[in-house]
């Protein structure tokens, strides 16, 4: 009798520890960086367990996967990446980890901008070696245009529906509700930027992450550091930007949460233009920060930019 009750209790405890996993098994999804992680969470809702490789406030351009990251990826069923060359380390990581799950490229189907496509070109810049060298490469920061992010959300909903067809209706419904919020914010921002005279819509950012935002809201953006944080601005680039700030009376000067602030501090000192609060370009803030979700990031960044442009 005693051994029977022992066996019985072992069986019961085994059932109890397994049962929650059967009832509520979340799909493990890896996102390459925090902004994508939030989009996957919005669409996946209660059905997904999302982890991100590149943490909040960290720089995906110079990220190096660790052995632990390799293990975390292997345990995922879906890997969501930005594409457009943003995750230069991605293919090596996928092959090193022998990852067999599905990979989706969130930016599939968007119209990519070339680097500097929206930049203001002066005659001397046309002859500049570095500027020429950068032409033709695609700007990966497509999430700063809300219409592109809507495409990201559709791609994520389709990817989740393929690996978890049982919850397809939930994924499509979550995506639909979230897209409505995105469309509403985009409409508000189009009106807010259009209300600022075109000649005042000019800003300087250290790392050229806002090409798509500039394109969407018709802002001229100048960035000494270029499209990747790996690049360094040349002395002649910086001197040219200082001349341009003075000549065109530009008042909006920003660093990003992932960038080294020293270059902007130097430009600020030489021009007397005070930098605005740091913008969130390639990573969300932590949970206590002002940009812990994509929508909050867009609201926060555009509020800083609008304030600076109105000066
Ligand atoms: Zn970047």
PDB file of C-alpha atoms and ligand atoms in Angstrom:
ATOM      1  CA  UNK A   1       0.000   0.000   0.000  1.00  0.00           C
ATOM      2  CA  UNK A   2       2.775   2.338   0.945  1.00  0.00           C
ATOM      3  CA  UNK A   3       4.651   1.743  -2.301  1.00  0.00           C
ATOM      4  CA  UNK A   4       1.417   2.205  -4.232  1.00  0.00           C
ATOM      5  CA  UNK A   5       0.761   5.626  -2.686  1.00  0.00           C
ATOM      6  CA  UNK A   6       4.386   6.618  -3.358  1.00  0.00           C
ATOM      7  CA  UNK A   7       4.050   5.592  -6.977  1.00  0.00           C
ATOM      8  CA  UNK A   8       0.733   7.430  -7.142  1.00  0.00           C
ATOM      9  CA  UNK A   9       2.219  10.649  -5.783  1.00  0.00           C
ATOM     10  CA  UNK A  10       5.157  10.423  -8.218  1.00  0.00           C
ATOM     11  CA  UNK A  11       2.709  10.012 -11.084  1.00  0.00           C
ATOM     12  CA  UNK A  12       0.586  12.932  -9.900  1.00  0.00           C
ATOM     13  CA  UNK A  13       3.550  15.279  -9.459  1.00  0.00           C
ATOM     14  CA  UNK A  14       4.849  14.286 -12.890  1.00  0.00           C
ATOM     15  CA  UNK A  15       1.498  15.092 -14.466  1.00  0.00           C
ATOM     16  CA  UNK A  16       1.254  18.414 -12.632  1.00  0.00           C
ATOM     17  CA  UNK A  17       4.669  19.583 -13.766  1.00  0.00           C
ATOM     18  CA  UNK A  18       4.011  18.661 -17.397  1.00  0.00           C
ATOM     19  CA  UNK A  19       0.405  19.794 -17.673  1.00  0.00           C
ATOM     20  CA  UNK A  20       1.032  23.577 -17.841  1.00  0.00           C
ATOM     21  CA  UNK A  21       3.460  23.051 -20.725  1.00  0.00           C
ATOM     22  CA  UNK A  22       0.798  21.181 -22.711  1.00  0.00           C
ATOM     23  CA  UNK A  23      -1.864  23.724 -21.914  1.00  0.00           C
ATOM     24  CA  UNK A  24       0.085  26.880 -22.668  1.00  0.00           C
ATOM     25  CA  UNK A  25       3.172  26.165 -24.722  1.00  0.00           C
ATOM     26  CA  UNK A  26       4.575  29.388 -26.091  1.00  0.00           C
ATOM     27  CA  UNK A  27       6.450  29.420 -29.396  1.00  0.00           C
ATOM     28  CA  UNK A  28      10.084  30.394 -28.776  1.00  0.00           C
ATOM     29  CA  UNK A  29      10.932  33.252 -31.168  1.00  0.00           C
ATOM     30  CA  UNK A  30      14.280  35.006 -31.507  1.00  0.00           C
ATOM     31  CA  UNK A  31      14.410  38.575 -32.824  1.00  0.00           C
ATOM     32  CA  UNK A  32      17.754  40.014 -33.863  1.00  0.00           C
ATOM     33  CA  UNK A  33      17.322  43.327 -32.003  1.00  0.00           C
ATOM     34  CA  UNK A  34      14.982  44.997 -29.509  1.00  0.00           C
ATOM     35  CA  UNK A  35      12.799  46.985 -31.942  1.00  0.00           C
ATOM     36  CA  UNK A  36      11.934  43.806 -33.866  1.00  0.00           C
ATOM     37  CA  UNK A  37      11.446  42.006 -30.546  1.00  0.00           C
ATOM     38  CA  UNK A  38       8.653  44.438 -29.646  1.00  0.00           C
ATOM     39  CA  UNK A  39       6.965  44.031 -33.052  1.00  0.00           C
ATOM     40  CA  UNK A  40       7.035  40.230 -32.672  1.00  0.00           C
ATOM     41  CA  UNK A  41       5.555  40.545 -29.164  1.00  0.00           C
ATOM     42  CA  UNK A  42       2.743  42.827 -30.414  1.00  0.00           C
ATOM     43  CA  UNK A  43       1.776  40.316 -33.114  1.00  0.00           C
ATOM     44  CA  UNK A  44       2.477  37.096 -31.209  1.00  0.00           C
ATOM     45  CA  UNK A  45       0.813  38.189 -27.955  1.00  0.00           C
ATOM     46  CA  UNK A  46       0.296  35.367 -25.461  1.00  0.00           C
ATOM     47  CA  UNK A  47       1.343  32.644 -27.917  1.00  0.00           C
ATOM     48  CA  UNK A  48       5.042  33.595 -28.155  1.00  0.00           C
ATOM     49  CA  UNK A  49       8.076  33.780 -25.877  1.00  0.00           C
ATOM     50  CA  UNK A  50      10.311  36.415 -27.480  1.00  0.00           C
ATOM     51  CA  UNK A  51      14.018  36.865 -26.850  1.00  0.00           C
ATOM     52  CA  UNK A  52      16.319  39.321 -28.581  1.00  0.00           C
ATOM     53  CA  UNK A  53      19.977  38.911 -29.482  1.00  0.00           C
ATOM     54  CA  UNK A  54      21.076  42.551 -29.362  1.00  0.00           C
ATOM     55  CA  UNK A  55      19.844  44.042 -26.086  1.00  0.00           C
ATOM     56  CA  UNK A  56      18.032  47.340 -25.468  1.00  0.00           C
ATOM     57  CA  UNK A  57      20.311  50.387 -25.785  1.00  0.00           C
ATOM     58  CA  UNK A  58      22.914  48.245 -27.621  1.00  0.00           C
ATOM     59  CA  UNK A  59      24.394  48.599 -31.077  1.00  0.00           C
ATOM     60  CA  UNK A  60      23.496  45.897 -33.627  1.00  0.00           C
ATOM     61  CA  UNK A  61      26.064  47.198 -36.155  1.00  0.00           C
ATOM     62  CA  UNK A  62      29.016  46.107 -34.013  1.00  0.00           C
ATOM     63  CA  UNK A  63      27.378  43.227 -32.127  1.00  0.00           C
ATOM     64  CA  UNK A  64      29.274  39.941 -31.830  1.00  0.00           C
ATOM     65  CA  UNK A  65      27.296  36.777 -31.039  1.00  0.00           C
ATOM     66  CA  UNK A  66      28.399  34.868 -27.940  1.00  0.00           C
ATOM     67  CA  UNK A  67      28.335  31.044 -27.540  1.00  0.00           C
ATOM     68  CA  UNK A  68      25.243  31.504 -25.314  1.00  0.00           C
ATOM     69  CA  UNK A  69      23.506  33.343 -28.161  1.00  0.00           C
ATOM     70  CA  UNK A  70      24.177  30.355 -30.406  1.00  0.00           C
ATOM     71  CA  UNK A  71      22.484  28.063 -27.892  1.00  0.00           C
ATOM     72  CA  UNK A  72      19.530  30.447 -27.464  1.00  0.00           C
ATOM     73  CA  UNK A  73      19.036  30.576 -31.224  1.00  0.00           C
ATOM     74  CA  UNK A  74      19.089  26.773 -31.506  1.00  0.00           C
ATOM     75  CA  UNK A  75      16.146  26.603 -29.080  1.00  0.00           C
ATOM     76  CA  UNK A  76      14.014  28.983 -31.186  1.00  0.00           C
ATOM     77  CA  UNK A  77      11.447  27.993 -33.785  1.00  0.00           C
ATOM     78  CA  UNK A  78      11.451  31.315 -35.602  1.00  0.00           C
ATOM     79  CA  UNK A  79      14.271  33.820 -36.121  1.00  0.00           C
ATOM     80  CA  UNK A  80      13.130  37.301 -37.187  1.00  0.00           C
ATOM     81  CA  UNK A  81      15.793  39.542 -38.735  1.00  0.00           C
ATOM     82  CA  UNK A  82      15.674  43.014 -40.283  1.00  0.00           C
ATOM     83  CA  UNK A  83      17.665  42.260 -43.434  1.00  0.00           C
ATOM     84  CA  UNK A  84      19.042  44.974 -45.777  1.00  0.00           C
ATOM     85  CA  UNK A  85      22.518  44.121 -44.468  1.00  0.00           C
ATOM     86  CA  UNK A  86      21.741  45.348 -40.934  1.00  0.00           C
ATOM     87  CA  UNK A  87      22.807  42.097 -39.242  1.00  0.00           C
ATOM     88  CA  UNK A  88      26.182  41.522 -40.906  1.00  0.00           C
ATOM     89  CA  UNK A  89      26.864  38.749 -38.388  1.00  0.00           C
ATOM     90  CA  UNK A  90      23.618  36.853 -39.058  1.00  0.00           C
ATOM     91  CA  UNK A  91      24.655  34.231 -41.618  1.00  0.00           C
ATOM     92  CA  UNK A  92      27.713  33.178 -39.635  1.00  0.00           C
ATOM     93  CA  UNK A  93      25.569  32.802 -36.515  1.00  0.00           C
ATOM     94  CA  UNK A  94      22.921  30.715 -38.306  1.00  0.00           C
ATOM     95  CA  UNK A  95      25.504  28.349 -39.791  1.00  0.00           C
ATOM     96  CA  UNK A  96      27.591  28.121 -36.597  1.00  0.00           C
ATOM     97  CA  UNK A  97      24.521  27.205 -34.551  1.00  0.00           C
ATOM     98  CA  UNK A  98      23.145  24.722 -37.151  1.00  0.00           C
ATOM     99  CA  UNK A  99      19.826  26.499 -36.656  1.00  0.00           C
ATOM    100  CA  UNK A 100      17.095  24.554 -38.467  1.00  0.00           C
ATOM    101  CA  UNK A 101      14.090  26.759 -37.704  1.00  0.00           C
ATOM    102  CA  UNK A 102      12.442  29.315 -39.950  1.00  0.00           C
ATOM    103  CA  UNK A 103      14.116  32.670 -40.672  1.00  0.00           C
ATOM    104  CA  UNK A 104      11.997  35.606 -41.796  1.00  0.00           C
ATOM    105  CA  UNK A 105      13.266  38.929 -43.069  1.00  0.00           C
ATOM    106  CA  UNK A 106      10.964  41.587 -41.616  1.00  0.00           C
ATOM    107  CA  UNK A 107      11.837  44.180 -44.281  1.00  0.00           C
ATOM    108  CA  UNK A 108      10.780  41.934 -47.212  1.00  0.00           C
ATOM    109  CA  UNK A 109       8.703  43.860 -49.717  1.00  0.00           C
ATOM    110  CA  UNK A 110       9.605  47.395 -48.613  1.00  0.00           C
ATOM    111  CA  UNK A 111      11.148  49.910 -51.005  1.00  0.00           C
ATOM    112  CA  UNK A 112      14.720  50.358 -49.683  1.00  0.00           C
ATOM    113  CA  UNK A 113      16.422  53.747 -49.745  1.00  0.00           C
ATOM    114  CA  UNK A 114      20.039  54.042 -50.779  1.00  0.00           C
ATOM    115  CA  UNK A 115      22.299  55.609 -48.220  1.00  0.00           C
ATOM    116  CA  UNK A 116      22.206  59.374 -48.476  1.00  0.00           C
ATOM    117  CA  UNK A 117      19.347  59.366 -50.989  1.00  0.00           C
ATOM    118  CA  UNK A 118      17.622  62.065 -49.017  1.00  0.00           C
ATOM    119  CA  UNK A 119      20.736  63.940 -47.966  1.00  0.00           C
ATOM    120  CA  UNK A 120      21.224  67.519 -48.931  1.00  0.00           C
ATOM    121  CA  UNK A 121      23.986  67.615 -51.539  1.00  0.00           C
ATOM    122  CA  UNK A 122      26.348  70.500 -51.918  1.00  0.00           C
ATOM    123  CA  UNK A 123      28.610  70.702 -54.933  1.00  0.00           C
ATOM    124  CA  UNK A 124      31.751  69.882 -52.962  1.00  0.00           C
ATOM    125  CA  UNK A 125      30.066  66.847 -51.448  1.00  0.00           C
ATOM    126  CA  UNK A 126      29.497  65.350 -54.878  1.00  0.00           C
ATOM    127  CA  UNK A 127      33.258  65.007 -55.302  1.00  0.00           C
ATOM    128  CA  UNK A 128      33.866  63.607 -51.869  1.00  0.00           C
ATOM    129  CA  UNK A 129      35.372  60.106 -51.903  1.00  0.00           C
ATOM    130  CA  UNK A 130      33.600  58.826 -48.816  1.00  0.00           C
ATOM    131  CA  UNK A 131      30.216  60.014 -50.009  1.00  0.00           C
ATOM    132  CA  UNK A 132      30.752  58.348 -53.387  1.00  0.00           C
ATOM    133  CA  UNK A 133      31.882  55.160 -51.752  1.00  0.00           C
ATOM    134  CA  UNK A 134      28.663  54.949 -49.752  1.00  0.00           C
ATOM    135  CA  UNK A 135      26.366  55.473 -52.721  1.00  0.00           C
ATOM    136  CA  UNK A 136      24.515  52.404 -53.909  1.00  0.00           C
ATOM    137  CA  UNK A 137      24.439  50.620 -50.570  1.00  0.00           C
ATOM    138  CA  UNK A 138      21.042  50.157 -48.965  1.00  0.00           C
ATOM    139  CA  UNK A 139      20.066  51.945 -45.794  1.00  0.00           C
ATOM    140  CA  UNK A 140      18.922  49.223 -43.344  1.00  0.00           C
ATOM    141  CA  UNK A 141      17.047  51.505 -40.850  1.00  0.00           C
ATOM    142  CA  UNK A 142      13.699  51.056 -42.617  1.00  0.00           C
ATOM    143  CA  UNK A 143      11.657  50.793 -39.369  1.00  0.00           C
ATOM    144  CA  UNK A 144      11.828  54.584 -38.917  1.00  0.00           C
ATOM    145  CA  UNK A 145       9.140  54.924 -41.587  1.00  0.00           C
ATOM    146  CA  UNK A 146       5.812  53.736 -40.176  1.00  0.00           C
ATOM    147  CA  UNK A 147       4.500  52.428 -43.550  1.00  0.00           C
ATOM    148  CA  UNK A 148       7.580  50.169 -43.673  1.00  0.00           C
ATOM    149  CA  UNK A 149       6.912  48.976 -40.133  1.00  0.00           C
ATOM    150  CA  UNK A 150       3.377  48.063 -41.191  1.00  0.00           C
ATOM    151  CA  UNK A 151       4.973  45.800 -43.817  1.00  0.00           C
ATOM    152  CA  UNK A 152       7.282  44.357 -41.106  1.00  0.00           C
ATOM    153  CA  UNK A 153       4.197  43.567 -38.994  1.00  0.00           C
ATOM    154  CA  UNK A 154       2.477  41.817 -41.920  1.00  0.00           C
ATOM    155  CA  UNK A 155       5.603  39.730 -42.577  1.00  0.00           C
ATOM    156  CA  UNK A 156       5.855  38.775 -38.899  1.00  0.00           C
ATOM    157  CA  UNK A 157       2.138  37.819 -38.774  1.00  0.00           C
ATOM    158  CA  UNK A 158       2.580  35.631 -41.857  1.00  0.00           C
ATOM    159  CA  UNK A 159       5.744  34.002 -40.452  1.00  0.00           C
ATOM    160  CA  UNK A 160       4.047  33.195 -37.131  1.00  0.00           C
ATOM    161  CA  UNK A 161       0.958  31.888 -38.943  1.00  0.00           C
ATOM    162  CA  UNK A 162       3.143  29.491 -40.944  1.00  0.00           C
ATOM    163  CA  UNK A 163       4.911  27.974 -37.953  1.00  0.00           C
ATOM    164  CA  UNK A 164       1.814  28.014 -35.713  1.00  0.00           C
ATOM    165  CA  UNK A 165      -1.256  27.731 -37.991  1.00  0.00           C
ATOM    166  CA  UNK A 166      -3.518  26.892 -35.029  1.00  0.00           C
ATOM    167  CA  UNK A 167      -3.290  30.519 -33.880  1.00  0.00           C
ATOM    168  CA  UNK A 168      -3.287  32.173 -37.289  1.00  0.00           C
ATOM    169  CA  UNK A 169      -6.536  34.078 -36.579  1.00  0.00           C
ATOM    170  CA  UNK A 170      -5.051  35.554 -33.384  1.00  0.00           C
ATOM    171  CA  UNK A 171      -1.845  36.646 -35.153  1.00  0.00           C
ATOM    172  CA  UNK A 172      -3.751  38.320 -37.976  1.00  0.00           C
ATOM    173  CA  UNK A 173      -6.148  40.014 -35.516  1.00  0.00           C
ATOM    174  CA  UNK A 174      -3.283  41.278 -33.303  1.00  0.00           C
ATOM    175  CA  UNK A 175      -1.474  42.565 -36.408  1.00  0.00           C
ATOM    176  CA  UNK A 176      -4.648  44.297 -37.634  1.00  0.00           C
ATOM    177  CA  UNK A 177      -5.203  46.109 -34.323  1.00  0.00           C
ATOM    178  CA  UNK A 178      -1.559  47.141 -34.086  1.00  0.00           C
ATOM    179  CA  UNK A 179      -1.503  48.385 -37.707  1.00  0.00           C
ATOM    180  CA  UNK A 180      -4.465  50.658 -36.893  1.00  0.00           C
ATOM    181  CA  UNK A 181      -2.415  52.279 -34.106  1.00  0.00           C
ATOM    182  CA  UNK A 182       0.550  52.662 -36.448  1.00  0.00           C
ATOM    183  CA  UNK A 183      -1.582  54.276 -39.151  1.00  0.00           C
ATOM    184  CA  UNK A 184      -3.078  56.698 -36.638  1.00  0.00           C
ATOM    185  CA  UNK A 185       0.354  57.795 -35.387  1.00  0.00           C
ATOM    186  CA  UNK A 186       1.660  58.182 -38.940  1.00  0.00           C
ATOM    187  CA  UNK A 187      -1.276  60.424 -39.835  1.00  0.00           C
ATOM    188  CA  UNK A 188      -0.710  62.600 -36.757  1.00  0.00           C
ATOM    189  CA  UNK A 189       3.003  62.923 -37.537  1.00  0.00           C
ATOM    190  CA  UNK A 190       2.456  63.766 -41.225  1.00  0.00           C
ATOM    191  CA  UNK A 191       0.288  66.700 -40.107  1.00  0.00           C
ATOM    192  CA  UNK A 192       2.710  67.822 -37.380  1.00  0.00           C
ATOM    193  CA  UNK A 193       5.748  67.901 -39.680  1.00  0.00           C
ATOM    194  CA  UNK A 194       3.844  69.474 -42.569  1.00  0.00           C
ATOM    195  CA  UNK A 195       2.973  72.375 -40.246  1.00  0.00           C
ATOM    196  CA  UNK A 196       6.684  73.315 -40.000  1.00  0.00           C
ATOM    197  CA  UNK A 197       8.005  75.472 -42.880  1.00  0.00           C
ATOM    198  CA  UNK A 198      10.104  73.373 -45.289  1.00  0.00           C
ATOM    199  CA  UNK A 199      13.214  75.564 -44.878  1.00  0.00           C
ATOM    200  CA  UNK A 200      13.224  74.827 -41.119  1.00  0.00           C
ATOM    201  CA  UNK A 201      12.954  71.037 -41.542  1.00  0.00           C
ATOM    202  CA  UNK A 202      16.697  70.303 -41.230  1.00  0.00           C
ATOM    203  CA  UNK A 203      18.525  68.297 -38.601  1.00  0.00           C
ATOM    204  CA  UNK A 204      21.941  66.845 -37.773  1.00  0.00           C
ATOM    205  CA  UNK A 205      22.289  63.358 -36.251  1.00  0.00           C
ATOM    206  CA  UNK A 206      25.616  61.652 -35.560  1.00  0.00           C
ATOM    207  CA  UNK A 207      24.764  58.281 -37.118  1.00  0.00           C
ATOM    208  CA  UNK A 208      22.676  58.290 -40.331  1.00  0.00           C
ATOM    209  CA  UNK A 209      19.797  56.199 -38.985  1.00  0.00           C
ATOM    210  CA  UNK A 210      16.901  58.512 -39.839  1.00  0.00           C
ATOM    211  CA  UNK A 211      16.903  58.476 -43.641  1.00  0.00           C
ATOM    212  CA  UNK A 212      13.493  56.788 -43.798  1.00  0.00           C
ATOM    213  CA  UNK A 213      11.986  59.097 -41.186  1.00  0.00           C
ATOM    214  CA  UNK A 214      13.404  62.070 -43.100  1.00  0.00           C
ATOM    215  CA  UNK A 215      11.987  60.731 -46.346  1.00  0.00           C
ATOM    216  CA  UNK A 216       8.527  60.140 -44.851  1.00  0.00           C
ATOM    217  CA  UNK A 217       8.236  63.530 -43.145  1.00  0.00           C
ATOM    218  CA  UNK A 218      10.303  65.584 -45.619  1.00  0.00           C
ATOM    219  CA  UNK A 219      13.191  66.502 -43.318  1.00  0.00           C
ATOM    220  CA  UNK A 220      16.737  67.083 -44.568  1.00  0.00           C
ATOM    221  CA  UNK A 221      19.095  65.092 -42.355  1.00  0.00           C
ATOM    222  CA  UNK A 222      22.877  65.400 -42.299  1.00  0.00           C
ATOM    223  CA  UNK A 223      24.909  62.741 -40.474  1.00  0.00           C
ATOM    224  CA  UNK A 224      28.711  62.935 -40.190  1.00  0.00           C
ATOM    225  CA  UNK A 225      29.149  59.343 -39.056  1.00  0.00           C
ATOM    226  CA  UNK A 226      27.337  57.716 -41.967  1.00  0.00           C
ATOM    227  CA  UNK A 227      25.004  54.786 -42.094  1.00  0.00           C
ATOM    228  CA  UNK A 228      26.922  52.383 -39.826  1.00  0.00           C
ATOM    229  CA  UNK A 229      28.253  53.231 -36.384  1.00  0.00           C
ATOM    230  CA  UNK A 230      31.451  51.403 -37.385  1.00  0.00           C
ATOM    231  CA  UNK A 231      32.466  54.307 -39.623  1.00  0.00           C
ATOM    232  CA  UNK A 232      34.216  57.404 -38.307  1.00  0.00           C
ATOM    233  CA  UNK A 233      33.556  60.874 -39.597  1.00  0.00           C
ATOM    234  CA  UNK A 234      36.494  62.494 -41.368  1.00  0.00           C
ATOM    235  CA  UNK A 235      37.756  65.907 -40.241  1.00  0.00           C
ATOM    236  CA  UNK A 236      36.680  67.411 -43.554  1.00  0.00           C
ATOM    237  CA  UNK A 237      33.158  65.955 -43.191  1.00  0.00           C
ATOM    238  CA  UNK A 238      32.882  67.536 -39.752  1.00  0.00           C
ATOM    239  CA  UNK A 239      34.236  70.902 -40.925  1.00  0.00           C
ATOM    240  CA  UNK A 240      31.741  70.894 -43.785  1.00  0.00           C
ATOM    241  CA  UNK A 241      28.829  70.167 -41.460  1.00  0.00           C
ATOM    242  CA  UNK A 242      29.884  72.986 -39.135  1.00  0.00           C
ATOM    243  CA  UNK A 243      29.894  75.385 -42.109  1.00  0.00           C
ATOM    244  CA  UNK A 244      26.483  74.111 -43.158  1.00  0.00           C
ATOM    245  CA  UNK A 245      24.962  74.525 -39.674  1.00  0.00           C
ATOM    246  CA  UNK A 246      26.139  78.150 -39.620  1.00  0.00           C
ATOM    247  CA  UNK A 247      25.136  78.956 -43.185  1.00  0.00           C
ATOM    248  CA  UNK A 248      21.660  77.389 -42.989  1.00  0.00           C
ATOM    249  CA  UNK A 249      21.023  78.317 -39.350  1.00  0.00           C
ATOM    250  CA  UNK A 250      20.251  74.686 -38.362  1.00  0.00           C
ATOM    251  CA  UNK A 251      18.990  74.369 -34.769  1.00  0.00           C
ATOM    252  CA  UNK A 252      18.301  70.624 -34.492  1.00  0.00           C
ATOM    253  CA  UNK A 253      21.301  68.565 -33.383  1.00  0.00           C
ATOM    254  CA  UNK A 254      20.981  65.021 -32.025  1.00  0.00           C
ATOM    255  CA  UNK A 255      22.971  62.031 -30.835  1.00  0.00           C
ATOM    256  CA  UNK A 256      21.480  58.539 -30.616  1.00  0.00           C
ATOM    257  CA  UNK A 257      21.208  56.188 -27.668  1.00  0.00           C
ATOM    258  CA  UNK A 258      23.746  53.854 -29.301  1.00  0.00           C
ATOM    259  CA  UNK A 259      26.295  56.439 -30.515  1.00  0.00           C
ATOM    260  CA  UNK A 260      29.432  57.951 -29.045  1.00  0.00           C
ATOM    261  CA  UNK A 261      28.361  61.515 -28.111  1.00  0.00           C
ATOM    262  CA  UNK A 262      31.815  63.151 -28.447  1.00  0.00           C
ATOM    263  CA  UNK A 263      31.555  64.146 -32.104  1.00  0.00           C
ATOM    264  CA  UNK A 264      28.228  65.908 -31.536  1.00  0.00           C
ATOM    265  CA  UNK A 265      29.620  67.616 -28.441  1.00  0.00           C
ATOM    266  CA  UNK A 266      32.452  68.990 -30.596  1.00  0.00           C
ATOM    267  CA  UNK A 267      30.029  70.211 -33.290  1.00  0.00           C
ATOM    268  CA  UNK A 268      27.810  71.724 -30.603  1.00  0.00           C
ATOM    269  CA  UNK A 269      30.757  73.569 -29.032  1.00  0.00           C
ATOM    270  CA  UNK A 270      31.891  75.019 -32.352  1.00  0.00           C
ATOM    271  CA  UNK A 271      28.456  76.100 -33.547  1.00  0.00           C
ATOM    272  CA  UNK A 272      26.799  77.025 -30.249  1.00  0.00           C
ATOM    273  CA  UNK A 273      23.803  74.792 -31.136  1.00  0.00           C
ATOM    274  CA  UNK A 274      22.611  72.849 -28.087  1.00  0.00           C
ATOM    275  CA  UNK A 275      22.031  69.133 -28.758  1.00  0.00           C
ATOM    276  CA  UNK A 276      18.520  67.776 -28.101  1.00  0.00           C
ATOM    277  CA  UNK A 277      17.858  64.699 -25.980  1.00  0.00           C
ATOM    278  CA  UNK A 278      19.274  61.434 -27.360  1.00  0.00           C
ATOM    279  CA  UNK A 279      17.129  59.836 -30.062  1.00  0.00           C
ATOM    280  CA  UNK A 280      16.486  56.090 -30.118  1.00  0.00           C
ATOM    281  CA  UNK A 281      17.711  54.872 -33.484  1.00  0.00           C
ATOM    282  CA  UNK A 282      18.693  51.183 -33.539  1.00  0.00           C
ATOM    283  CA  UNK A 283      17.536  49.958 -30.127  1.00  0.00           C
ATOM    284  CA  UNK A 284      14.731  50.559 -27.643  1.00  0.00           C
ATOM    285  CA  UNK A 285      15.322  51.984 -24.177  1.00  0.00           C
ATOM    286  CA  UNK A 286      15.056  49.725 -21.150  1.00  0.00           C
ATOM    287  CA  UNK A 287      11.633  49.247 -19.546  1.00  0.00           C
ATOM    288  CA  UNK A 288      11.911  52.377 -17.413  1.00  0.00           C
ATOM    289  CA  UNK A 289      13.087  54.542 -20.315  1.00  0.00           C
ATOM    290  CA  UNK A 290      10.941  56.683 -22.626  1.00  0.00           C
ATOM    291  CA  UNK A 291      11.167  54.319 -25.629  1.00  0.00           C
ATOM    292  CA  UNK A 292      10.566  50.801 -24.387  1.00  0.00           C
ATOM    293  CA  UNK A 293       8.207  49.962 -27.274  1.00  0.00           C
ATOM    294  CA  UNK A 294       8.271  50.812 -30.981  1.00  0.00           C
ATOM    295  CA  UNK A 295       5.256  53.157 -30.672  1.00  0.00           C
ATOM    296  CA  UNK A 296       6.784  54.956 -27.679  1.00  0.00           C
ATOM    297  CA  UNK A 297      10.102  55.240 -29.530  1.00  0.00           C
ATOM    298  CA  UNK A 298       8.418  56.863 -32.542  1.00  0.00           C
ATOM    299  CA  UNK A 299       6.396  59.229 -30.323  1.00  0.00           C
ATOM    300  CA  UNK A 300       9.458  60.179 -28.287  1.00  0.00           C
ATOM    301  CA  UNK A 301      11.842  60.693 -31.227  1.00  0.00           C
ATOM    302  CA  UNK A 302       9.408  62.752 -33.243  1.00  0.00           C
ATOM    303  CA  UNK A 303       8.490  64.882 -30.198  1.00  0.00           C
ATOM    304  CA  UNK A 304      12.202  65.727 -29.715  1.00  0.00           C
ATOM    305  CA  UNK A 305      12.671  66.453 -33.422  1.00  0.00           C
ATOM    306  CA  UNK A 306       9.523  68.597 -33.692  1.00  0.00           C
ATOM    307  CA  UNK A 307      10.569  70.631 -30.644  1.00  0.00           C
ATOM    308  CA  UNK A 308      14.033  71.256 -32.111  1.00  0.00           C
ATOM    309  CA  UNK A 309      12.741  72.136 -35.603  1.00  0.00           C
ATOM    310  CA  UNK A 310      10.279  74.679 -34.198  1.00  0.00           C
ATOM    311  CA  UNK A 311      13.077  76.762 -32.620  1.00  0.00           C
TER     312      UNK A 311
HETATM  313 ZN1  LIG B   1      22.226  52.081 -37.332  1.00  0.00          ZN
END
